[in-house]
RNA sequence: GGAGAGGUGGCCGAGCGGCCGAAGGCGCUUGACUCGAAAUCAAGUGUGGGGCAACUCACCGUGGGUUCGAAUCCCACCCUCUCCGCCA
């Protein structure tokens, strides 16, 4: 959410900065509602003040006298007036909230111009494309052939966009989760969190999923809970409605959760394989920082995600999302795109964003720089470190061998019984 | 699921329908004392909104209601705890 008061002070600048996202956003209704809101507050406060004074006098007045009755009747009227004003205020505030919650974040000044993903500049490239002396398979083809991934039976037991992992693939998924968490919690200094996998609507609003992207969430209608679309939601909301001690910042959390997304509107996109699933695993990094520190923390956090790819020996590039491609809540985002030789393409495997105070204003996450000072909003950041399913895709495609096996990257071997290869499943079980 | 108890400021904890934004304690900040520290003493110490400001308004789990007036009374909901039942 944006600061309506700041917005009202300098509408032109805000409108211009929002316009960089490429969609016309009319701020005038928001300003009008805000003006109306102030007006109602002033009028009802004035009445309340008058009423308070009167009541003070009534406390000591003779309760049986005629003056008291007259006073009482007058105050009854005033109380009703206040009630009417309050009801109008409630309506105005609800509409203002509604509109304000839909406004996207301001892109950071550093965000490059551009209308779509095609215009995202590549800021750096790590490693090189592996060379094969055979035609590398796409991971889904490889997974089916070796019996490591079973898409058909997943459709039977659940439906489209779910996958059953078997044997070495299941072990690889589990190993990646452990490897990433270990790396982040030791070398990178994050505290491990294992949050609930379901959250309430307030949490979803705090991080910006609601109200705009409600369609994307799996809902437990009976209980009012939602399956987490990312660990960002429970972990960022950990400190909702809290005032953190400034000395504690930056706070860094790493969390594994499965992620559940309806993928509404993406029919026909990435229908094969593990790339786009209704349920996938992810290790997420979340940071809470001071406003001064968030740009630095963003670079750092991105580096932590990159480190995982480097340790796995996977070639990737980093792109700086242009204004037109930036997510709704983000002020700045770097995407990590891993090379997939089977698909002959770079695919997003991590998205690292600085939300500045967009989420913290919604979720009321503040800090106090020093005792006695006013609380101020923290900056929140997060990034995948990494998406596990897509990392499995990358390992399968990059480390496949001519004889249908998959070489295991050195760093994963301690998590995989010390094996050097993932072997195909026995043919009779497939 | 059944029975009961309870939700008050950073924490603990009081609170006859008006004198309660809220006693007291702890914690914290500042000052005094001290070579310094501890102890002691004194003062201060919630959040948000409106207003250039003086100032003013709201907030005692949430939402309604009664009343001139609600932290205090009534209703609904949420949450926590205890016991019983069920259960990985």
XYZ file of C-alpha atoms (C1' of nucleotides) in Angstrom:
518
model
C 0.000 0.000 0.000
C 1.145 3.515 -0.742
C 1.126 6.378 1.721
C -2.018 8.313 0.817
C -0.842 11.411 2.637
C 2.435 11.559 0.735
C 0.533 10.829 -2.418
C -1.841 13.730 -1.861
C 1.065 16.090 -1.271
C 2.671 15.411 -4.609
C 0.178 13.784 -6.969
C 2.063 14.538 -10.203
C 5.261 12.798 -9.165
C 3.426 9.744 -7.899
C 1.295 9.497 -11.014
C 4.375 9.757 -13.201
C 6.211 7.079 -11.268
C 3.229 4.728 -11.367
C 2.796 5.383 -15.061
C 6.153 3.728 -15.675
C 4.391 0.415 -15.137
C 2.554 1.092 -18.362
C -0.991 0.944 -17.061
C -3.060 4.071 -16.696
C -3.866 4.664 -13.049
C -6.277 7.428 -12.143
C -5.416 8.719 -8.681
C -8.067 11.441 -8.548
C -10.791 9.226 -6.983
C -8.340 8.331 -4.217
C -7.624 11.995 -3.504
C -11.300 12.841 -3.520
C -12.036 10.079 -1.024
C -9.147 11.198 1.144
C -10.414 14.786 1.213
C -13.902 13.596 2.085
C -12.437 11.437 4.842
C -10.649 14.350 6.503
C -13.716 16.502 6.288
C -15.853 13.853 8.034
C -13.233 13.336 10.727
C -13.034 17.023 11.457
C -16.791 17.408 11.732
C -17.330 14.391 13.958
C -14.356 15.263 16.163
C -15.794 18.694 16.702
C -19.158 17.284 17.736
C -17.505 14.750 19.983
C -15.546 17.481 21.664
C -18.708 19.466 22.349
C -20.494 16.395 23.628
C -17.586 15.538 25.927
C -17.711 18.968 27.501
C -21.445 18.677 28.033
C -21.133 15.283 29.632
C -18.562 16.590 32.040
C -21.105 19.150 33.200
C -23.864 16.553 33.428
C -21.793 14.420 35.752
C -22.259 16.846 38.588
C -25.617 18.337 37.561
C -28.829 17.606 39.392
C -30.114 14.505 37.603
C -33.716 15.311 38.460
C -33.753 18.950 37.400
C -35.293 20.250 34.153
C -31.905 21.490 32.896
C -30.607 17.978 32.934
C -33.462 16.651 30.836
C -32.987 19.383 28.258
C -29.281 18.743 28.112
C -29.872 15.035 27.807
C -32.231 15.472 24.883
C -29.790 17.737 23.105
C -26.950 15.286 23.575
C -29.136 12.494 22.308
C -29.429 14.451 19.058
C -25.714 15.109 18.909
C -24.995 11.441 19.518
C -27.169 10.586 16.550
C -25.437 13.137 14.356
C -22.125 11.627 15.284
C -23.406 8.186 14.452
C -24.480 9.342 11.016
C -21.109 10.963 10.352
C -19.359 7.838 11.532
C -21.337 5.673 9.187
C -20.420 7.901 6.252
C -16.818 7.819 7.361
C -16.874 4.049 7.488
C -18.163 3.882 3.935
C -15.580 6.388 2.689
C -12.744 4.622 4.457
C -13.789 1.228 3.142
C -13.784 2.543 -0.405
C -10.507 4.364 0.100
C -8.933 1.215 1.519
C -10.296 -0.831 -1.319
C -8.787 1.514 -3.907
C -5.553 2.017 -2.009
C -5.035 -1.724 -1.588
C -5.300 -2.168 -5.348
C -2.661 0.431 -6.193
C 0.666 -1.152 -7.145
C 3.947 -0.194 -5.548
C 6.087 2.623 -6.950
C 8.925 1.273 -9.069
C 12.309 2.202 -7.680
C 14.096 4.932 -9.645
C 16.744 2.382 -10.595
C 14.206 0.134 -12.352
C 14.909 0.098 -16.109
C 12.313 1.338 -18.581
C 10.445 -1.274 -20.555
C 7.025 -2.655 -21.291
C 7.468 -6.408 -20.989
C 9.797 -9.241 -20.041
C 11.494 -8.949 -23.463
C 13.019 -5.676 -22.327
C 14.541 -6.866 -19.059
C 18.258 -6.098 -19.231
C 20.658 -8.902 -18.356
C 22.888 -7.568 -15.593
C 25.281 -10.507 -15.329
C 25.885 -14.064 -16.453
C 27.529 -16.823 -14.444
C 29.101 -19.978 -15.879
C 28.667 -21.409 -19.351
C 26.237 -23.595 -21.207
C 27.276 -27.245 -20.810
C 28.303 -29.097 -23.944
C 26.720 -32.472 -24.734
C 27.872 -35.140 -27.177
C 24.257 -36.266 -27.467
C 20.917 -34.543 -27.725
C 19.917 -33.590 -24.130
C 16.338 -34.475 -23.222
C 13.817 -32.168 -21.640
C 13.355 -33.066 -17.991
C 9.820 -34.391 -18.357
C 10.829 -36.733 -21.155
C 13.866 -37.827 -19.153
C 11.787 -38.215 -16.012
C 9.200 -40.392 -17.734
C 11.791 -42.515 -19.498
C 13.666 -43.236 -16.276
C 10.571 -43.630 -14.125
C 11.781 -40.819 -11.850
C 8.805 -38.570 -12.561
C 5.243 -39.806 -12.986
C 2.886 -37.261 -14.452
C 0.169 -39.677 -15.534
C -0.508 -41.189 -12.150
C -0.501 -37.723 -10.561
C -3.372 -36.828 -12.859
C -5.179 -39.960 -11.708
C -4.767 -39.311 -7.993
C -5.214 -35.537 -8.116
C -5.304 -33.776 -11.462
C -3.346 -31.726 -13.958
C -0.254 -29.802 -12.792
C 0.637 -32.281 -10.068
C 3.538 -34.716 -10.181
C 4.603 -37.872 -8.418
C 8.346 -38.156 -7.795
C 9.850 -41.608 -7.440
C 13.105 -42.934 -6.001
C 16.143 -40.814 -6.878
C 14.033 -37.836 -7.963
C 12.172 -37.735 -4.659
C 15.514 -38.011 -2.873
C 16.935 -35.206 -5.010
C 14.032 -32.907 -4.139
C 14.523 -33.616 -0.435
C 18.298 -33.199 -0.695
C 17.925 -29.816 -2.388
C 15.668 -28.548 0.395
C 18.187 -29.604 3.023
C 21.193 -28.345 1.105
C 19.681 -24.899 0.551
C 18.497 -24.498 4.134
C 21.909 -25.528 5.439
C 23.682 -23.068 3.162
C 21.428 -20.146 4.096
C 21.332 -20.820 7.821
C 25.078 -21.360 8.188
C 27.055 -19.458 5.539
C 24.449 -16.724 4.966
C 23.234 -16.143 8.521
C 19.500 -16.741 8.180
C 17.316 -18.149 10.951
C 15.344 -21.173 9.854
C 11.550 -20.926 10.083
C 9.040 -23.692 9.520
C 5.711 -21.843 9.335
C 2.118 -23.036 8.934
C 1.230 -23.959 5.358
C -2.165 -22.326 5.685
C -2.773 -18.673 6.550
C -5.729 -16.384 7.160
C -6.974 -13.620 4.857
C -5.310 -10.870 6.900
C -1.913 -12.403 6.256
C -2.644 -12.636 2.543
C -3.529 -8.941 2.537
C -0.429 -8.029 4.506
C 1.949 -9.219 1.820
C -0.184 -7.990 -1.066
C -1.767 -11.182 -2.454
C -5.203 -9.931 -1.398
C -7.454 -8.396 -2.494
C -6.088 -8.170 -6.035
C -4.947 -11.759 -6.561
C -7.534 -13.665 -4.589
C -8.287 -15.830 -7.610
C -4.786 -17.290 -7.416
C -5.229 -18.810 -3.961
C -6.466 -22.226 -2.934
C -9.078 -21.584 -0.286
C -10.357 -23.688 2.604
C -13.732 -22.061 2.466
C -15.090 -23.788 5.539
C -12.281 -22.523 7.761
C -11.338 -19.210 6.167
C -7.778 -20.380 5.540
C -5.665 -20.278 2.408
C -2.881 -22.586 1.296
C 0.307 -20.533 1.194
C 1.313 -19.472 -2.331
C 4.834 -18.852 -1.009
C 6.560 -18.844 2.382
C 6.800 -15.072 1.975
C 3.242 -14.833 3.306
C 3.562 -16.587 6.680
C 7.148 -15.473 7.246
C 6.648 -11.774 6.484
C 3.479 -11.782 8.576
C 5.449 -13.203 11.471
C 6.033 -9.597 12.544
C 2.705 -8.111 11.484
C 1.444 -5.518 14.008
C 4.801 -5.491 15.771
C 7.364 -2.843 16.571
C 10.810 -4.361 16.253
C 13.855 -3.145 18.101
C 16.000 -1.316 15.537
C 19.068 -3.013 16.956
C 17.704 -6.357 15.790
C 17.662 -5.343 12.129
C 18.290 -6.723 9.640
C 16.237 -9.792 10.517
C 16.861 -12.684 8.118
C 14.664 -15.757 7.817
C 14.944 -18.806 5.582
C 11.906 -21.049 5.300
C 10.944 -24.157 3.418
C 7.301 -24.553 2.465
C 5.325 -26.158 -0.281
C 3.596 -23.504 -2.392
C 0.084 -23.769 -3.782
C -1.098 -21.713 -6.744
C -4.200 -22.030 -8.854
C -2.372 -20.642 -11.887
C -5.621 -19.092 -13.014
C -5.336 -17.744 -16.530
C -2.226 -19.698 -17.437
C -4.057 -22.506 -19.233
C -1.942 -23.900 -22.002
C 1.275 -22.429 -20.602
C 4.017 -24.876 -19.571
C 1.510 -27.695 -19.469
C 4.188 -30.371 -19.580
C 6.695 -31.087 -16.882
C 7.542 -29.589 -13.528
C 7.817 -25.947 -14.519
C 4.306 -24.789 -13.642
C 2.590 -26.811 -10.913
C -0.287 -26.257 -8.520
C 1.987 -27.510 -5.740
C 5.737 -27.046 -5.600
C 8.417 -26.764 -2.962
C 10.467 -23.668 -2.335
C 13.059 -22.382 0.088
C 12.371 -18.698 0.610
C 14.561 -15.929 1.992
C 12.918 -13.037 3.816
C 14.561 -9.940 5.269
C 13.349 -7.030 7.373
C 15.629 -3.993 7.178
C 15.794 -0.287 7.842
C 14.846 1.938 4.889
C 18.492 2.972 4.470
C 19.662 -0.613 4.271
C 17.170 -2.258 1.938
C 18.947 -1.575 -1.375
C 22.120 -3.121 -0.016
C 20.158 -6.024 1.481
C 18.502 -6.608 -1.902
C 21.868 -7.089 -3.591
C 22.987 -9.309 -0.724
C 19.868 -11.463 -0.790
C 20.113 -11.893 -4.550
C 23.713 -12.972 -4.054
C 22.610 -15.590 -1.533
C 20.207 -17.107 -4.061
C 22.903 -16.978 -6.768
C 25.302 -18.772 -4.465
C 23.072 -21.852 -4.511
C 23.203 -22.007 -8.311
C 26.951 -21.499 -8.253
C 27.480 -24.300 -5.749
C 25.303 -26.548 -7.907
C 27.394 -25.566 -10.931
C 24.368 -24.371 -12.892
C 24.808 -21.710 -15.568
C 22.456 -18.766 -15.077
C 21.897 -15.098 -15.772
C 20.457 -12.286 -13.704
C 17.877 -9.931 -15.188
C 16.687 -6.631 -13.787
C 12.910 -6.536 -14.232
C 11.828 -3.504 -16.224
C 8.977 -1.288 -15.073
C 6.391 -3.039 -17.234
C 7.313 -6.512 -15.958
C 7.609 -5.670 -12.274
C 5.261 -7.467 -9.880
C 2.479 -5.499 -8.252
C 4.029 -5.233 -4.770
C 7.689 -4.937 -5.764
C 9.739 -1.753 -6.054
C 12.663 -3.609 -7.623
C 13.172 -7.216 -8.673
C 16.039 -9.336 -9.938
C 15.113 -12.635 -11.557
C 17.604 -15.480 -11.702
C 17.213 -17.468 -14.902
C 18.835 -20.883 -15.059
C 19.946 -22.492 -18.292
C 17.927 -25.540 -19.306
C 19.719 -27.389 -22.136
C 16.769 -29.737 -22.766
C 14.472 -26.772 -23.395
C 17.314 -24.762 -24.886
C 16.190 -21.750 -22.844
C 16.745 -19.734 -19.704
C 13.942 -20.159 -17.179
C 13.171 -18.203 -14.038
C 14.285 -20.115 -10.948
C 14.309 -17.278 -8.424
C 12.785 -13.848 -8.046
C 14.362 -11.485 -5.511
C 12.420 -8.353 -4.635
C 12.628 -5.278 -2.500
C 9.147 -4.206 -1.429
C 10.392 -1.193 0.506
C 7.483 -0.126 2.798
C 4.675 -1.465 0.586
C 4.109 -4.632 2.606
C 5.085 -3.179 5.961
C 2.476 -0.426 5.660
C -0.218 -3.008 4.935
C 0.948 -5.326 7.685
C 2.025 -2.622 10.187
C 5.551 -3.932 10.603
C 7.610 -1.200 12.232
C 10.823 -0.666 14.119
C 12.091 1.822 16.642
C 15.541 3.142 15.842
C 16.186 4.053 19.474
C 14.282 4.297 22.716
C 11.891 7.238 22.769
C 11.898 7.689 18.985
C 8.787 7.275 16.864
C 8.288 3.862 15.273
C 8.822 3.778 11.505
C 8.029 1.245 8.809
C 10.607 -1.436 8.060
C 11.487 -2.427 4.524
C 10.731 -6.023 3.557
C 12.521 -8.134 0.970
C 12.298 -11.679 -0.189
C 13.555 -14.046 -2.806
C 13.425 -17.685 -3.745
C 16.522 -19.422 -2.615
C 15.524 -21.394 -4.709
C 12.380 -22.905 -6.233
C 13.053 -26.587 -5.603
C 11.048 -28.128 -8.433
C 12.700 -25.960 -11.037
C 16.079 -26.749 -9.519
C 15.307 -30.446 -10.011
C 14.504 -29.606 -13.624
C 17.838 -27.822 -13.966
C 19.849 -30.647 -12.365
C 18.130 -33.291 -14.492
C 18.636 -31.405 -17.746
C 22.171 -30.165 -17.082
C 23.603 -33.313 -15.507
C 21.997 -36.017 -17.646
C 24.331 -38.567 -19.198
C 24.205 -40.436 -22.496
C 23.303 -43.685 -20.693
C 20.172 -42.225 -19.119
C 21.511 -41.469 -15.672
C 21.933 -38.128 -13.880
C 25.202 -37.073 -12.309
C 24.753 -35.608 -8.815
C 26.528 -32.283 -8.157
C 29.284 -32.677 -5.541
C 27.590 -30.434 -2.948
C 24.449 -32.581 -2.955
C 26.181 -35.919 -2.474
C 26.346 -35.671 1.341
C 22.551 -35.318 1.226
C 22.176 -38.233 -1.227
C 23.862 -41.172 0.474
C 27.175 -40.138 -1.102
C 25.969 -41.371 -4.491
C 27.506 -39.931 -7.650
C 24.541 -40.704 -9.907
C 20.774 -40.933 -9.840
C 19.894 -44.283 -11.393
C 16.742 -44.960 -13.419
C 13.953 -46.799 -11.655
C 13.530 -50.490 -12.424
C 11.460 -50.993 -15.582
C 8.769 -53.202 -14.062
C 7.650 -50.496 -11.625
C 7.272 -47.810 -14.241
C -16.954 -32.112 19.920
C -18.670 -31.260 25.585
C -17.883 -28.327 30.384
C -15.533 -24.220 32.661
C -12.115 -19.777 33.091
C -10.143 -15.660 30.751
C -8.578 -11.744 26.910
C -6.533 -4.286 29.834
C -0.202 -0.429 27.906
C 6.832 -3.697 26.206
C 5.618 -7.377 30.427
C 2.797 -8.541 35.110
C -1.613 -6.758 37.131
C -5.898 -3.490 39.380
C -10.216 -1.290 37.653
C -18.411 1.043 42.173
C -21.537 3.108 34.373
C -19.087 9.418 34.781
C -13.281 11.876 38.571
C -10.038 5.988 33.641
C -5.790 6.493 28.213
C -6.453 3.727 32.417
C -3.844 2.509 39.773
C 0.412 -0.322 41.318
C 4.703 -3.129 40.070
C 8.534 -4.635 36.544
C 11.178 -2.987 32.402
C 13.120 1.195 29.641
C 15.065 6.569 29.178
C 17.085 10.827 31.589
C 18.961 13.204 35.968
C 21.012 12.977 41.205
C 24.344 10.117 44.345
C 29.325 7.231 43.017
C 36.169 7.103 40.977
C 32.841 3.683 38.328
C 28.975 0.100 38.920
C 25.077 -1.913 41.980
C 21.499 -0.238 45.350
C 18.640 4.179 46.351
C 15.989 8.764 45.069
C 13.487 12.132 41.289
C 11.243 12.895 36.569
C 9.670 10.832 32.083
C 7.992 6.593 29.285
C 1.477 3.417 24.426
C -0.423 3.647 19.231
C -2.962 5.932 15.456
C -6.023 9.954 13.159
C -7.293 15.407 12.388
C -4.984 20.396 12.740
C 0.428 25.124 10.396
C 0.027 25.240 15.611
C -2.178 25.709 20.439
C -4.844 21.633 20.631
C -8.169 17.783 19.682
C -10.351 12.834 18.628
C -10.172 7.511 18.730
C -8.324 2.947 20.666
C -8.875 -1.659 27.221
C -9.636 -9.168 21.773
C -13.293 -7.958 17.269
C -18.118 -6.274 15.765
C -22.917 -4.703 17.252
C -26.399 -2.920 21.207
C -28.275 -0.225 25.820
C -27.201 4.877 27.878
C -26.694 11.961 27.984
C -22.181 8.916 29.237
C -19.223 1.979 28.589
C -12.687 -0.952 29.943
C -17.007 -1.498 33.218
C -23.951 -3.674 31.411
C -26.214 -6.885 27.098
C -25.576 -9.883 22.375
C -22.598 -12.270 18.596
C -17.949 -13.724 16.935
C -12.558 -14.651 17.365
C -8.565 -16.222 20.299
C -6.050 -18.342 24.754
C -6.005 -21.602 29.023
C -7.938 -25.939 32.155
C -10.691 -30.576 32.355
C -13.280 -34.526 29.478
C -13.786 -37.058 24.674
C -11.454 -38.203 19.938
C -6.832 -38.476 17.438
C -1.033 -38.493 14.381
